[in-house]
PDB file of C-alpha atoms in Angstrom:
ATOM      1  CA  MET A   1       0.000   0.000   0.000  1.00 32.00           C
ATOM      2  CA  ALA A   2       1.351   3.423  -0.886  1.00 36.00           C
ATOM      3  CA  ARG A   3       0.605   6.689   0.853  1.00 34.00           C
ATOM      4  CA  TYR A   4       1.160  10.033  -0.824  1.00 35.00           C
ATOM      5  CA  LEU A   5       1.972  13.497   0.471  1.00 34.00           C
ATOM      6  CA  LEU A   6       1.611  16.247  -2.103  1.00 32.00           C
ATOM      7  CA  SER A   7       3.714  19.377  -2.080  1.00 33.00           C
ATOM      8  CA  ARG A   8       3.564  22.398  -4.358  1.00 31.00           C
ATOM      9  CA  ASN A   9       5.718  20.856  -7.086  1.00 35.00           C
ATOM     10  CA  CYS A  10       6.313  17.233  -6.236  1.00 36.00           C
ATOM     11  CA  MET A  11       4.795  14.093  -4.891  1.00 39.00           C
ATOM     12  CA  PHE A  12       6.367  12.275  -1.987  1.00 37.00           C
ATOM     13  CA  ARG A  13       5.545   8.600  -1.894  1.00 39.00           C
ATOM     14  CA  PHE A  14       5.849   6.327   1.107  1.00 36.00           C
ATOM     15  CA  THR A  15       5.958   2.678   0.029  1.00 39.00           C
ATOM     16  CA  ARG A  16       7.131  -0.728   1.056  1.00 38.00           C
ATOM     17  CA  GLY A  17       9.795  -1.895  -1.321  1.00 39.00           C
ATOM     18  CA  TYR A  18      13.119  -3.585  -1.844  1.00 37.00           C
ATOM     19  CA  MET A  19      14.358  -5.366   1.291  1.00 38.00           C
ATOM     20  CA  ASN A  20      10.992  -4.498   2.950  1.00 31.00           C
ATOM     21  CA  SER A  21      12.257  -1.109   4.033  1.00 31.00           C
ATOM     22  CA  GLN A  22      10.042   1.912   4.420  1.00 31.00           C
ATOM     23  CA  ARG A  23      11.457   4.748   2.363  1.00 34.00           C
ATOM     24  CA  LEU A  24      10.613   8.299   1.430  1.00 32.00           C
ATOM     25  CA  ARG A  25      10.935   9.187  -2.193  1.00 40.00           C
ATOM     26  CA  LYS A  26      10.874  12.536  -3.923  1.00 43.00           C
ATOM     27  CA  CYS A  27      11.374  12.446  -7.673  1.00 41.00           C
ATOM     28  CA  CYS A  28      10.799  15.862  -9.143  1.00 47.00           C
ATOM     29  CA  GLY A  29      13.926  18.012  -9.225  1.00 49.00           C
ATOM     30  CA  TYR A  30      15.581  15.910  -6.544  1.00 46.00           C
ATOM     31  CA  SER A  31      19.288  15.224  -6.771  1.00 46.00           C
ATOM     32  CA  ASP A  32      19.696  12.576  -4.019  1.00 49.00           C
ATOM     33  CA  PHE A  33      18.233   9.372  -5.401  1.00 50.00           C
ATOM     34  CA  SER A  34      19.941   7.134  -2.813  1.00 52.00           C
ATOM     35  CA  SER A  35      16.689   6.551  -0.950  1.00 54.00           C
ATOM     36  CA  MET A  36      14.569   5.584  -3.979  1.00 73.00           C
ATOM     37  CA  ASN A  37      12.250   2.647  -3.659  1.00 91.00           C
ATOM     38  CA  VAL A  38      13.313  -0.221  -5.935  1.00 96.00           C
ATOM     39  CA  MET A  39      10.631  -2.850  -6.558  1.00 97.00           C
ATOM     40  CA  HIS A  40      11.705  -6.393  -7.463  1.00 97.00           C
ATOM     41  CA  ASP A  41       9.206  -8.191  -9.691  1.00 97.00           C
ATOM     42  CA  ARG A  42      10.444 -11.789  -9.689  1.00 96.00           C
ATOM     43  CA  GLN A  43       7.662 -13.051 -11.927  1.00 96.00           C
ATOM     44  CA  ASN A  44       8.531 -10.623 -14.728  1.00 97.00           C
ATOM     45  CA  GLN A  45      12.258 -10.688 -13.879  1.00 97.00           C
ATOM     46  CA  ARG A  46      12.803  -6.981 -13.455  1.00 98.00           C
ATOM     47  CA  PHE A  47      13.683  -4.279 -10.958  1.00 98.00           C
ATOM     48  CA  THR A  48      11.678  -1.064 -11.280  1.00 97.00           C
ATOM     49  CA  ILE A  49      11.702   2.447  -9.865  1.00 97.00           C
ATOM     50  CA  THR A  50       8.524   4.436 -10.451  1.00 93.00           C
ATOM     51  CA  LEU A  51       9.264   8.110 -11.045  1.00 91.00           C
ATOM     52  CA  ASP A  52       6.269  10.365 -10.464  1.00 78.00           C
ATOM     53  CA  CYS A  53       6.485  14.120 -10.847  1.00 69.00           C
ATOM     54  CA  ASP A  54       3.549  16.472 -11.225  1.00 69.00           C
ATOM     55  CA  GLY A  55       1.371  13.588 -12.389  1.00 76.00           C
ATOM     56  CA  ALA A  56       3.759  12.432 -15.119  1.00 79.00           C
ATOM     57  CA  VAL A  57       4.566   8.848 -14.217  1.00 86.00           C
ATOM     58  CA  SER A  58       7.492   7.026 -15.778  1.00 91.00           C
ATOM     59  CA  SER A  59       9.583   4.024 -14.815  1.00 94.00           C
ATOM     60  CA  ALA A  60      13.217   3.076 -14.785  1.00 97.00           C
ATOM     61  CA  VAL A  61      13.737  -0.651 -15.346  1.00 98.00           C
ATOM     62  CA  LEU A  62      16.517  -3.217 -15.079  1.00 98.00           C
ATOM     63  CA  LYS A  63      15.688  -6.469 -16.890  1.00 98.00           C
ATOM     64  CA  TYR A  64      17.234  -9.863 -16.206  1.00 98.00           C
ATOM     65  CA  THR A  65      16.700 -13.553 -16.935  1.00 97.00           C
ATOM     66  CA  ILE A  66      17.471 -16.608 -14.845  1.00 94.00           C
ATOM     67  CA  ARG A  67      18.802 -19.555 -16.788  1.00 88.00           C
ATOM     68  CA  TYR A  68      18.226 -23.191 -15.938  1.00 81.00           C
ATOM     69  CA  ASP A  69      21.629 -23.391 -14.237  1.00 83.00           C
ATOM     70  CA  GLN A  70      20.716 -20.627 -11.753  1.00 86.00           C
ATOM     71  CA  GLN A  71      22.819 -18.101 -13.582  1.00 94.00           C
ATOM     72  CA  VAL A  72      21.363 -14.610 -13.823  1.00 96.00           C
ATOM     73  CA  GLU A  73      21.884 -12.570 -16.961  1.00 96.00           C
ATOM     74  CA  LEU A  74      21.626  -8.841 -16.239  1.00 97.00           C
ATOM     75  CA  MET A  75      20.460  -7.655 -19.640  1.00 97.00           C
ATOM     76  CA  SER A  76      19.592  -3.965 -19.638  1.00 97.00           C
ATOM     77  CA  THR A  77      18.813  -0.784 -17.742  1.00 97.00           C
ATOM     78  CA  GLU A  78      16.376   1.796 -19.090  1.00 96.00           C
ATOM     79  CA  VAL A  79      16.076   5.223 -17.450  1.00 95.00           C
ATOM     80  CA  PRO A  80      13.898   8.049 -18.807  1.00 93.00           C
ATOM     81  CA  GLN A  81      15.946  10.855 -20.333  1.00 90.00           C
ATOM     82  CA  SER A  82      14.739  13.341 -17.705  1.00 86.00           C
ATOM     83  CA  HIS A  83      16.228  11.234 -14.879  1.00 89.00           C
ATOM     84  CA  ARG A  84      19.550  10.199 -16.435  1.00 90.00           C
ATOM     85  CA  GLY A  85      22.726  11.127 -14.631  1.00 91.00           C
ATOM     86  CA  LYS A  86      20.973  11.296 -11.255  1.00 89.00           C
ATOM     87  CA  GLY A  87      21.853   7.868  -9.841  1.00 94.00           C
ATOM     88  CA  VAL A  88      18.671   6.050 -10.855  1.00 95.00           C
ATOM     89  CA  ALA A  89      20.469   3.338 -12.853  1.00 96.00           C
ATOM     90  CA  ALA A  90      22.968   2.924  -9.993  1.00 96.00           C
ATOM     91  CA  GLN A  91      20.124   2.151  -7.585  1.00 97.00           C
ATOM     92  CA  LEU A  92      18.730  -0.439 -10.016  1.00 98.00           C
ATOM     93  CA  ALA A  93      22.166  -2.008 -10.493  1.00 97.00           C
ATOM     94  CA  LYS A  94      22.779  -2.148  -6.742  1.00 97.00           C
ATOM     95  CA  ALA A  95      19.407  -3.798  -6.087  1.00 97.00           C
ATOM     96  CA  ALA A  96      19.976  -6.420  -8.802  1.00 97.00           C
ATOM     97  CA  LEU A  97      23.526  -7.196  -7.679  1.00 97.00           C
ATOM     98  CA  ASP A  98      22.421  -7.406  -4.035  1.00 97.00           C
ATOM     99  CA  PHE A  99      19.814  -9.945  -5.181  1.00 97.00           C
ATOM    100  CA  VAL A 100      22.522 -11.999  -6.919  1.00 96.00           C
ATOM    101  CA  VAL A 101      24.657 -11.981  -3.755  1.00 96.00           C
ATOM    102  CA  GLU A 102      21.773 -12.720  -1.353  1.00 95.00           C
ATOM    103  CA  GLU A 103      20.576 -15.655  -3.467  1.00 94.00           C
ATOM    104  CA  ASN A 104      24.182 -16.875  -3.933  1.00 93.00           C
ATOM    105  CA  LEU A 105      23.834 -16.842  -7.719  1.00 95.00           C
ATOM    106  CA  LYS A 106      26.305 -16.150 -10.497  1.00 95.00           C
ATOM    107  CA  ALA A 107      25.673 -13.347 -12.956  1.00 96.00           C
ATOM    108  CA  ARG A 108      26.546 -12.607 -16.541  1.00 95.00           C
ATOM    109  CA  ILE A 109      26.392  -8.973 -17.504  1.00 96.00           C
ATOM    110  CA  SER A 110      25.129  -7.908 -20.931  1.00 96.00           C
ATOM    111  CA  CYS A 111      24.439  -4.293 -19.976  1.00 96.00           C
ATOM    112  CA  TRP A 112      27.328  -1.835 -20.297  1.00 96.00           C
ATOM    113  CA  TYR A 113      26.071   0.272 -17.391  1.00 97.00           C
ATOM    114  CA  ILE A 114      25.907  -2.623 -14.935  1.00 97.00           C
ATOM    115  CA  ARG A 115      29.420  -3.673 -15.999  1.00 97.00           C
ATOM    116  CA  LYS A 116      30.605  -0.103 -15.345  1.00 96.00           C
ATOM    117  CA  TYR A 117      28.886  -0.075 -11.933  1.00 97.00           C
ATOM    118  CA  VAL A 118      30.629  -3.312 -10.879  1.00 96.00           C
ATOM    119  CA  ASP A 119      33.999  -2.062 -12.112  1.00 96.00           C
ATOM    120  CA  GLU A 120      33.638   1.303 -10.360  1.00 96.00           C
ATOM    121  CA  ASN A 121      32.543  -0.241  -7.049  1.00 95.00           C
ATOM    122  CA  PRO A 122      34.993  -3.084  -6.301  1.00 94.00           C
ATOM    123  CA  HIS A 123      34.622  -2.421  -2.564  1.00 94.00           C
ATOM    124  CA  LEU A 124      31.060  -3.807  -2.704  1.00 93.00           C
ATOM    125  CA  GLY A 125      32.336  -7.306  -3.538  1.00 93.00           C
ATOM    126  CA  TYR A 126      30.109  -8.064  -6.510  1.00 96.00           C
ATOM    127  CA  GLN A 127      32.993  -9.257  -8.715  1.00 94.00           C
ATOM    128  CA  ALA A 128      33.069 -12.650  -6.943  1.00 94.00           C
ATOM    129  CA  HIS A 129      29.574 -13.347  -8.310  1.00 95.00           C
ATOM    130  CA  ILE A 130      30.256 -12.272 -11.902  1.00 95.00           C
ATOM    131  CA  GLU A 131      31.070 -14.763 -14.646  1.00 91.00           C
ATOM    132  CA  ASP A 132      32.695 -13.520 -17.792  1.00 78.00           C
ATOM    133  CA  LYS A 133      31.165 -14.525 -21.111  1.00 58.00           C
TER     134      LYS A 133
END
């Protein structure tokens, strides 16, 4: 269940999301996206962040597949142009890689951005779960 608090320019949304944490999210004109709510849809094999500003709703999505051998292929990230460069894709990548680690899976990376995120954040320990093509 989501609850909304409207301000003059933006909508704040309180939701239950990734890792069952309660988070506050402000999307319109906001530069700190570290507290965004990432939803994991296991059935459709995707991680999603809903971006809602002044009634214009859009989504950022990271798509993956799970192969028969329990290997995850992280295929793509898609972020609306208006939210690029603000850390949205990083939050999706982090959520997906945390999922790989928590489920003790191996991942193949097809998406250039996720590869860049892993390479730029070696301190997070994701490399041990990545298989090269």
